[in-house]
Amino acid sequence: MAKKKKTSNEVETPQVSKTQGIIIGVVLTILSILFLAPIVIVLINSFKSKLYISSEPFKLPTAETFVGLTNYTDGAVKIGFFQSFGWSLFITVFAVGVIVLFTAMTAWVITRIKSKFTSLLYYFFVFAMIVPFQMVMFTMTFIANRLHLDNPIGIIVIYLGFGSGLSVFMFSGFVKAVPVAMEEAAMIDGCNPIQTFFNIVFPMLKPTAITVAILNAMWVWNDYLLPYLILGTEYKTIPIAIQYLRGGYGSVDMGAMMAMLVLAIVPIIIFYLTCQKYIIKGVVAGAVKG
């Protein structure tokens, strides 16, 4: 039989041997265990008496060390968990929503309008990604206080500023893949730019929008330094509230702290698992085409 000739459009896919597959699987398993181990340790110790956490941190709870949900109830009462949860939820939801909406619109305008100004603006957003927060935090705190942004509404505006760099970068890469002909057809049918964006462009940005939402939600929800500098102790978010369990002079309620850490990470894990199927697609689309 004559061998079939390969056409110019056929691309050979690299073959992974069985040995290589086993090695990769072992390495990924080890990395997964290393990443999950701290979370498992915190979860185990959240059900143990604080007297045994320091002496037996890696042991499973026994009949002697198990305290049930006592750490959870005590910790929730001590730090006012539900009030802090409400502030964290409010700030995270609205900050992420504002970031996704405004950065998507900004990326669309920057990508579609070709000018020196939009190109310069795009590079400003990219440059903002590499500026450390510690470099600007004192100046930012002073300006936020003068502009009366030191409240839950004002910090949303600040999060928009800090989160816009990466978000605009990712959206810009994906917008380039959206056919311009679809937008032109919508405008011919009578849509104005706002209608074109919300009816045609934004629905097509769903994978990247969800990816941006996941990344920013994890950042805002777990952020300690920015809320502490801006809001202080008047509007305590969960990370700020949890650190009050340290007590004074080394007096730490480790049981309650472990329990509150578990409650703090549960919402963001649920959110991530719900939307994680979009994150790879969104990151690849935003980075490769950008």
XYZ file of C-alpha atoms in Angstrom:
290
model
C 0.000 0.000 0.000
C 1.178 3.480 -0.802
C 1.730 5.717 2.179
C -0.543 8.679 2.437
C 1.315 11.912 1.871
C 0.928 14.618 4.448
C -0.679 17.776 3.227
C 0.647 21.210 4.101
C -2.317 21.799 6.434
C -1.670 18.707 8.554
C 0.305 19.327 11.719
C 2.014 16.580 13.661
C 0.997 16.501 17.318
C 3.757 15.644 19.783
C 3.368 12.181 21.283
C 3.885 11.717 25.020
C 5.307 8.323 25.998
C 3.825 6.266 28.799
C 6.854 6.901 31.000
C 6.646 10.644 30.460
C 2.935 10.565 31.252
C 3.593 8.751 34.540
C 6.336 11.218 35.503
C 4.105 14.200 34.714
C 1.248 12.655 36.685
C 3.483 12.028 39.723
C 4.884 15.575 39.641
C 1.412 17.130 39.349
C 0.133 14.927 42.178
C 2.988 16.020 44.454
C 2.391 19.687 43.615
C -1.333 19.280 44.284
C -0.613 17.745 47.692
C 1.808 20.565 48.558
C -0.758 23.214 47.622
C -3.665 21.522 49.408
C -1.761 20.486 52.546
C -1.994 23.892 54.320
C -5.755 24.064 53.691
C -6.253 20.510 54.997
C -4.165 21.288 58.096
C -6.230 24.401 58.823
C -9.457 22.425 58.364
C -8.312 19.648 60.707
C -7.196 22.054 63.425
C -10.427 24.039 63.245
C -12.155 21.117 65.011
C -9.498 20.697 67.729
C -9.097 22.361 71.095
C -6.676 25.280 71.009
C -4.594 23.549 73.709
C -3.659 20.765 71.281
C -3.207 22.731 68.048
C 0.326 23.888 68.856
C 1.485 20.557 70.261
C -0.258 18.263 67.750
C -0.859 20.336 64.597
C -0.658 17.427 62.130
C -2.757 14.875 64.017
C -6.404 14.187 63.289
C -8.907 15.123 66.010
C -9.458 12.448 68.636
C -12.127 12.009 71.275
C -9.940 14.069 73.598
C -9.058 16.903 71.199
C -12.295 17.166 69.182
C -14.481 20.159 70.141
C -17.067 20.055 67.357
C -18.247 23.454 66.143
C -17.192 25.326 69.294
C -14.318 27.089 67.521
C -16.673 28.245 64.771
C -19.305 29.669 67.109
C -16.765 31.296 69.441
C -14.803 32.809 66.576
C -17.915 34.147 64.844
C -19.014 35.880 68.057
C -15.570 37.288 68.919
C -14.907 38.989 65.574
C -18.477 39.746 64.503
C -18.040 37.414 61.557
C -21.386 37.964 59.876
C -21.031 41.754 59.866
C -17.510 41.442 58.447
C -18.789 38.896 55.938
C -21.420 41.402 54.812
C -18.856 44.151 54.242
C -16.510 41.796 52.396
C -19.357 40.514 50.232
C -20.592 44.029 49.439
C -17.148 45.341 48.510
C -16.176 42.247 46.505
C -19.399 41.973 44.491
C -19.582 45.626 43.518
C -15.831 46.060 42.995
C -15.687 43.032 40.687
C -18.828 44.132 38.822
C -17.451 47.638 38.275
C -14.055 46.317 37.176
C -15.547 43.867 34.660
C -17.987 46.390 33.167
C -15.739 49.431 32.846
C -12.561 47.630 31.795
C -14.466 45.708 29.111
C -15.794 48.976 27.688
C -12.345 50.574 27.913
C -10.677 47.643 26.142
C -13.286 47.752 23.368
C -12.715 51.450 22.724
C -8.925 51.112 22.876
C -8.958 48.183 20.451
C -11.414 49.609 17.928
C -10.203 53.224 17.837
C -6.735 53.295 16.332
C -4.908 56.447 17.410
C -1.801 57.502 19.267
C -3.878 58.409 22.308
C -5.515 54.967 22.603
C -2.171 53.246 22.045
C -0.580 55.374 24.765
C -3.543 54.689 27.061
C -3.180 50.949 26.496
C 0.492 51.036 27.467
C -0.387 53.026 30.583
C -2.722 50.210 31.641
C -0.034 47.611 30.913
C 2.521 49.636 32.880
C 0.108 49.799 35.833
C 0.368 45.999 36.125
C 4.029 46.183 37.183
C 3.759 49.036 39.703
C 3.949 47.569 43.252
C 1.141 48.588 45.571
C 3.661 49.388 48.324
C 5.139 52.111 46.119
C 1.938 54.144 46.061
C 0.074 53.088 49.205
C 0.986 56.068 51.397
C 0.224 58.647 48.710
C -2.939 56.775 47.793
C -4.093 56.710 51.422
C -3.562 60.458 51.757
C -5.456 61.242 48.536
C -8.271 58.810 49.404
C -8.725 60.563 52.737
C -8.817 64.012 51.125
C -11.332 62.843 48.487
C -13.508 61.123 51.143
C -12.992 57.705 49.573
C -12.279 56.082 52.953
C -15.594 54.219 53.036
C -17.034 51.045 51.438
C -18.224 52.979 48.364
C -14.965 54.834 47.896
C -12.788 51.734 48.159
C -14.682 50.260 45.198
C -13.392 53.164 43.094
C -9.860 52.490 44.343
C -10.143 48.801 43.495
C -11.248 49.805 40.002
C -8.025 51.753 39.595
C -5.766 48.970 40.837
C -7.593 46.201 38.995
C -7.908 47.924 35.625
C -4.396 47.133 34.342
C -4.626 43.349 34.080
C -8.335 43.429 33.206
C -7.932 45.844 30.273
C -4.961 43.816 29.033
C -6.973 40.584 29.018
C -10.101 42.124 27.489
C -8.094 43.879 24.765
C -6.620 40.584 23.602
C -10.027 38.961 23.332
C -11.742 41.939 21.665
C -9.284 41.628 18.767
C -10.820 38.224 18.037
C -14.356 39.631 17.785
C -15.227 40.169 14.088
C -15.682 43.846 13.273
C -18.257 42.867 10.647
C -20.700 41.862 13.385
C -20.468 45.301 14.971
C -20.861 47.009 11.587
C -23.951 44.894 10.855
C -25.462 45.895 14.202
C -24.857 49.579 13.503
C -26.411 49.234 10.034
C -29.480 47.766 11.743
C -29.736 50.935 13.834
C -27.783 50.119 17.010
C -25.827 52.925 18.623
C -22.369 52.177 20.117
C -23.767 51.396 23.582
C -26.341 48.977 22.168
C -23.685 47.387 19.971
C -21.426 46.817 22.938
C -24.030 45.318 25.272
C -25.941 43.323 22.625
C -23.082 42.098 20.420
C -19.639 42.541 21.967
C -20.127 41.965 25.688
C -21.936 38.598 25.334
C -19.002 37.360 23.254
C -16.608 38.416 26.017
C -18.202 36.022 28.529
C -15.198 33.646 28.951
C -12.783 36.511 29.561
C -15.299 38.382 31.729
C -15.672 35.359 34.006
C -11.903 34.922 34.163
C -11.426 38.578 35.086
C -14.190 38.230 37.685
C -12.551 35.165 39.265
C -9.087 36.729 39.466
C -10.361 40.008 40.897
C -12.799 38.329 43.296
C -10.007 36.248 44.831
C -7.844 39.360 45.119
C -10.474 41.665 46.628
C -11.950 39.055 48.973
C -8.553 38.090 50.437
C -7.057 41.588 50.460
C -5.953 42.814 53.872
C -3.635 45.769 53.387
C -5.769 48.063 51.204
C -8.974 47.814 53.313
C -6.914 48.234 56.479
C -5.292 51.419 55.160
C -8.488 52.883 53.695
C -11.280 51.636 55.967
C -9.385 51.068 59.193
C -11.451 49.317 61.871
C -14.741 51.109 61.236
C -15.743 48.808 58.380
C -13.938 45.559 59.126
C -13.675 43.062 56.277
C -13.028 39.391 57.046
C -9.182 39.524 56.783
C -9.111 42.539 59.119
C -11.515 40.926 61.584
C -9.601 37.628 61.718
C -6.335 39.267 62.719
C -8.012 40.529 65.905
C -8.006 36.923 67.156
C -4.272 37.226 67.679
C -4.879 38.968 70.986
C -2.020 40.650 72.815
C 1.402 39.513 73.995
C 1.287 36.274 72.057
C -2.180 35.300 73.245
C -3.669 33.694 70.152
C -6.941 31.784 69.982
C -5.683 29.346 67.364
C -8.848 27.259 67.340
C -11.130 30.188 66.562
C -8.625 31.574 64.048
C -8.458 28.266 62.165
C -12.248 28.054 62.100
C -12.636 31.605 60.776
C -9.995 30.972 58.110
C -12.030 27.998 56.899
C -15.205 30.098 56.738
C -13.307 32.848 54.935
C -12.047 30.624 52.111
C -15.248 28.627 51.557
C -17.132 31.325 49.542
C -14.239 32.022 47.195
C -13.635 28.285 46.635
C -17.308 27.791 45.763
C -17.175 30.755 43.379
C -14.006 29.450 41.738
C -15.299 25.899 41.315
C -18.504 27.229 39.798
C -16.692 29.287 37.165
C -13.334 27.488 36.789
C -14.177 25.926 33.409
C -13.951 29.385 31.846
C -10.638 30.485 33.372
C -8.255 28.594 31.030
C -10.229 29.648 27.965
C -10.289 33.267 29.069
C -6.610 33.488 29.998
C -5.468 31.898 26.716
C -7.774 34.094 24.626
C -6.687 37.249 26.394
C -2.956 36.539 26.433
C -2.202 34.895 23.094
C -4.033 37.409 20.926
C -2.963 40.461 22.952
